[in-house]
PDB file of C-alpha atoms in Angstrom:
ATOM      1  CA  MET A   1       0.000   0.000   0.000  1.00  0.00           C
ATOM      2  CA  SER A   2       1.338   3.462  -0.801  1.00  0.00           C
ATOM      3  CA  ALA A   3       0.163   7.047  -0.569  1.00  0.00           C
ATOM      4  CA  THR A   4      -0.561   9.176  -3.621  1.00  0.00           C
ATOM      5  CA  ASP A   5       2.859  10.810  -3.225  1.00  0.00           C
ATOM      6  CA  GLY A   6       4.577   7.421  -3.542  1.00  0.00           C
ATOM      7  CA  THR A   7       5.492   6.998   0.138  1.00  0.00           C
ATOM      8  CA  ALA A   8       4.644   3.715   1.813  1.00  0.00           C
ATOM      9  CA  LEU A   9       1.746   3.713   4.251  1.00  0.00           C
ATOM     10  CA  PRO A  10       2.341   2.095   7.639  1.00  0.00           C
ATOM     11  CA  SER A  11      -0.182  -0.736   7.499  1.00  0.00           C
ATOM     12  CA  PRO A  12      -0.101  -2.990  10.592  1.00  0.00           C
ATOM     13  CA  PRO A  13       1.701  -6.273  10.068  1.00  0.00           C
ATOM     14  CA  LYS A  14       0.636  -9.686  11.248  1.00  0.00           C
ATOM     15  CA  MET A  15       2.090  -9.415  14.740  1.00  0.00           C
ATOM     16  CA  GLN A  16       3.848 -12.061  16.796  1.00  0.00           C
ATOM     17  CA  GLU A  17       2.856 -12.867  20.368  1.00  0.00           C
ATOM     18  CA  GLY A  18       4.857 -10.728  22.803  1.00  0.00           C
ATOM     19  CA  ALA A  19       5.697  -8.091  20.177  1.00  0.00           C
ATOM     20  CA  PHE A  20       4.337  -4.544  20.345  1.00  0.00           C
ATOM     21  CA  GLN A  21       4.106  -1.961  17.591  1.00  0.00           C
ATOM     22  CA  LEU A  22       2.789   1.566  17.509  1.00  0.00           C
ATOM     23  CA  GLY A  23       0.060   2.206  14.970  1.00  0.00           C
ATOM     24  CA  LEU A  24      -2.320   4.880  13.750  1.00  0.00           C
ATOM     25  CA  LEU A  25      -5.998   3.987  13.461  1.00  0.00           C
ATOM     26  CA  GLN A  26      -6.228   5.439   9.963  1.00  0.00           C
ATOM     27  CA  TYR A  27      -3.881   2.671   8.756  1.00  0.00           C
ATOM     28  CA  CYS A  28      -5.588  -0.160  10.657  1.00  0.00           C
ATOM     29  CA  HIS A  29      -8.268  -2.405   9.213  1.00  0.00           C
ATOM     30  CA  SER A  30     -11.702  -0.761   9.213  1.00  0.00           C
ATOM     31  CA  SER A  31     -13.012  -3.465  11.613  1.00  0.00           C
ATOM     32  CA  VAL A  32     -10.729  -2.171  14.413  1.00  0.00           C
ATOM     33  CA  LYS A  33     -13.060  -0.267  16.730  1.00  0.00           C
ATOM     34  CA  LYS A  34     -12.505  -1.266  20.388  1.00  0.00           C
ATOM     35  CA  CYS A  35      -9.597  -1.511  22.798  1.00  0.00           C
ATOM     36  CA  TYR A  36      -8.937  -5.194  23.517  1.00  0.00           C
ATOM     37  CA  ASP A  37      -8.507  -4.510  27.238  1.00  0.00           C
ATOM     38  CA  CYS A  38     -10.940  -1.837  28.381  1.00  0.00           C
ATOM     39  CA  GLY A  39     -13.479  -2.445  25.619  1.00  0.00           C
ATOM     40  CA  LYS A  40     -13.981   1.277  25.097  1.00  0.00           C
ATOM     41  CA  LEU A  41     -14.175   2.579  21.573  1.00  0.00           C
ATOM     42  CA  LEU A  42     -11.039   3.532  19.673  1.00  0.00           C
ATOM     43  CA  LYS A  43     -13.156   5.192  16.971  1.00  0.00           C
ATOM     44  CA  ILE A  44     -16.132   7.524  17.322  1.00  0.00           C
ATOM     45  CA  LYS A  45     -19.496   6.704  15.794  1.00  0.00           C
ATOM     46  CA  GLY A  46     -20.813   9.866  14.183  1.00  0.00           C
ATOM     47  CA  ARG A  47     -24.377  11.056  13.782  1.00  0.00           C
ATOM     48  CA  ASP A  48     -24.039   9.953  10.173  1.00  0.00           C
ATOM     49  CA  GLY A  49     -23.680   6.351  11.388  1.00  0.00           C
ATOM     50  CA  GLN A  50     -20.096   6.171  10.151  1.00  0.00           C
ATOM     51  CA  TRP A  51     -17.027   5.408  12.263  1.00  0.00           C
ATOM     52  CA  HIS A  52     -14.607   8.322  12.571  1.00  0.00           C
ATOM     53  CA  ILE A  53     -11.015   8.370  13.725  1.00  0.00           C
ATOM     54  CA  PRO A  54     -10.457  10.753  16.647  1.00  0.00           C
ATOM     55  CA  PRO A  55      -7.920  13.575  16.311  1.00  0.00           C
ATOM     56  CA  ALA A  56      -4.277  13.122  17.369  1.00  0.00           C
ATOM     57  CA  PRO A  57      -3.084  11.825  19.756  1.00  0.00           C
ATOM     58  CA  ASN A  58      -6.212   9.703  20.313  1.00  0.00           C
ATOM     59  CA  ASP A  59      -5.636   7.919  17.003  1.00  0.00           C
ATOM     60  CA  LEU A  60      -2.541   6.130  18.373  1.00  0.00           C
ATOM     61  CA  VAL A  61      -2.831   2.411  19.162  1.00  0.00           C
ATOM     62  CA  ILE A  62      -0.520  -0.285  20.459  1.00  0.00           C
ATOM     63  CA  ILE A  63      -0.765  -3.422  18.316  1.00  0.00           C
ATOM     64  CA  SER A  64       0.135  -6.868  19.594  1.00  0.00           C
ATOM     65  CA  ALA A  65      -1.023 -10.437  19.013  1.00  0.00           C
ATOM     66  CA  MET A  66      -2.968 -12.738  21.303  1.00  0.00           C
ATOM     67  CA  ARG A  67      -5.140 -15.787  21.132  1.00  0.00           C
ATOM     68  CA  ARG A  68      -8.676 -14.589  21.725  1.00  0.00           C
ATOM     69  CA  SER A  69     -10.714 -16.803  23.981  1.00  0.00           C
ATOM     70  CA  TYR A  70     -14.342 -17.655  23.277  1.00  0.00           C
ATOM     71  CA  TRP A  71     -17.065 -19.928  24.578  1.00  0.00           C
ATOM     72  CA  GLN A  72     -18.384 -22.892  22.638  1.00  0.00           C
ATOM     73  CA  ASN A  73     -20.907 -25.352  24.086  1.00  0.00           C
ATOM     74  CA  GLY A  74     -20.168 -24.125  27.611  1.00  0.00           C
ATOM     75  CA  GLU A  75     -16.433 -24.602  27.205  1.00  0.00           C
ATOM     76  CA  GLN A  76     -13.860 -21.835  26.964  1.00  0.00           C
ATOM     77  CA  LYS A  77     -11.577 -22.226  23.956  1.00  0.00           C
ATOM     78  CA  GLN A  78      -8.581 -20.405  22.500  1.00  0.00           C
ATOM     79  CA  GLY A  79      -8.773 -19.050  18.967  1.00  0.00           C
ATOM     80  CA  GLN A  80      -6.006 -18.504  16.467  1.00  0.00           C
ATOM     81  CA  LEU A  81      -3.321 -15.931  17.053  1.00  0.00           C
ATOM     82  CA  GLY A  82      -4.419 -12.548  15.738  1.00  0.00           C
ATOM     83  CA  ASN A  83      -3.711  -8.856  16.060  1.00  0.00           C
ATOM     84  CA  VAL A  84      -5.235  -7.016  19.012  1.00  0.00           C
ATOM     85  CA  TYR A  85      -5.403  -3.258  19.446  1.00  0.00           C
ATOM     86  CA  PHE A  86      -5.106  -1.208  22.614  1.00  0.00           C
ATOM     87  CA  HIS A  87      -5.426   2.424  23.541  1.00  0.00           C
ATOM     88  CA  CYS A  88      -1.945   3.883  23.670  1.00  0.00           C
ATOM     89  CA  HIS A  89      -1.904   3.752  27.482  1.00  0.00           C
ATOM     90  CA  ASP A  90       0.044   1.480  29.795  1.00  0.00           C
ATOM     91  CA  GLU A  91      -3.117   0.776  31.832  1.00  0.00           C
ATOM     92  CA  CYS A  92      -4.817  -0.675  28.745  1.00  0.00           C
ATOM     93  CA  VAL A  93      -1.916  -2.833  27.548  1.00  0.00           C
ATOM     94  CA  ARG A  94      -0.435  -4.236  30.764  1.00  0.00           C
ATOM     95  CA  PRO A  95      -3.535  -6.064  32.159  1.00  0.00           C
ATOM     96  CA  MET A  96      -3.736  -8.215  29.023  1.00  0.00           C
ATOM     97  CA  GLN A  97       0.017  -8.295  28.342  1.00  0.00           C
ATOM     98  CA  PRO A  98       1.809  -8.392  31.745  1.00  0.00           C
ATOM     99  CA  ALA A  99       5.229  -8.590  30.067  1.00  0.00           C
ATOM    100  CA  PHE A 100       4.624  -5.256  28.308  1.00  0.00           C
ATOM    101  CA  LEU A 101       7.452  -2.746  28.668  1.00  0.00           C
ATOM    102  CA  PRO A 102       7.220   0.599  26.848  1.00  0.00           C
ATOM    103  CA  PHE A 103      10.724   0.331  25.379  1.00  0.00           C
ATOM    104  CA  LEU A 104       9.599  -2.817  23.552  1.00  0.00           C
ATOM    105  CA  VAL A 105       7.207  -0.798  21.360  1.00  0.00           C
ATOM    106  CA  VAL A 106       8.454  -0.749  17.777  1.00  0.00           C
ATOM    107  CA  ILE A 107       7.889   2.456  15.852  1.00  0.00           C
ATOM    108  CA  THR A 108       8.604   1.756  12.205  1.00  0.00           C
ATOM    109  CA  SER A 109      10.397   4.380  10.152  1.00  0.00           C
ATOM    110  CA  CYS A 110       7.415   4.281   7.797  1.00  0.00           C
ATOM    111  CA  LEU A 111       5.104   5.307  10.655  1.00  0.00           C
ATOM    112  CA  GLN A 112       7.465   7.952  12.046  1.00  0.00           C
ATOM    113  CA  GLN A 113       6.942  10.189   9.036  1.00  0.00           C
ATOM    114  CA  HIS A 114       3.183  10.226   9.760  1.00  0.00           C
ATOM    115  CA  LEU A 115       3.496  11.196  13.429  1.00  0.00           C
ATOM    116  CA  LEU A 116       2.601  14.754  14.353  1.00  0.00           C
ATOM    117  CA  GLN A 117       3.887  16.765  17.293  1.00  0.00           C
ATOM    118  CA  ALA A 118       0.517  15.992  18.917  1.00  0.00           C
ATOM    119  CA  HIS A 119       1.532  12.300  18.816  1.00  0.00           C
ATOM    120  CA  ARG A 120       5.138  12.723  19.914  1.00  0.00           C
ATOM    121  CA  GLN A 121       4.490  14.579  23.173  1.00  0.00           C
ATOM    122  CA  PRO A 122       2.143  11.940  24.689  1.00  0.00           C
ATOM    123  CA  LEU A 123       4.537   9.149  23.646  1.00  0.00           C
ATOM    124  CA  THR A 124       7.304  10.883  25.555  1.00  0.00           C
ATOM    125  CA  GLN A 125       5.081  11.476  28.606  1.00  0.00           C
ATOM    126  CA  GLU A 126       3.310   8.097  28.692  1.00  0.00           C
ATOM    127  CA  PHE A 127       6.084   5.741  27.591  1.00  0.00           C
ATOM    128  CA  GLN A 128       9.296   7.797  27.703  1.00  0.00           C
ATOM    129  CA  ILE A 129       9.635   7.049  23.978  1.00  0.00           C
ATOM    130  CA  GLU A 130      11.492   9.680  21.974  1.00  0.00           C
ATOM    131  CA  VAL A 131      10.368   9.766  18.357  1.00  0.00           C
TER     132      VAL A 131
END
């Protein structure tokens, strides 16, 4: 995927368990709507019925991979490994990923060029990540 100016867009990869990557909602799959931990919305449903991406820095997400659990015939089962999305806050990532450490968050060079100052300041404050 690439932008109209020829630069690559930072689409989220298929993540590995225990890996963490910074993402922007506008480059995530359209089905991504809720934080995997707190369950609160990552996107805003407008009066028009459409899902809208909030302004920076609220469009930042931490992407990881987990096996989602589900119930089938009264038995809890584990699904396949798949990407999960969290608010870009330690308190949303750590309960589901206890091994999470902010310095483990990968920020791809492709994504860095799309980060605004409004993104960079919270990353420094929340995770002590200099971008």
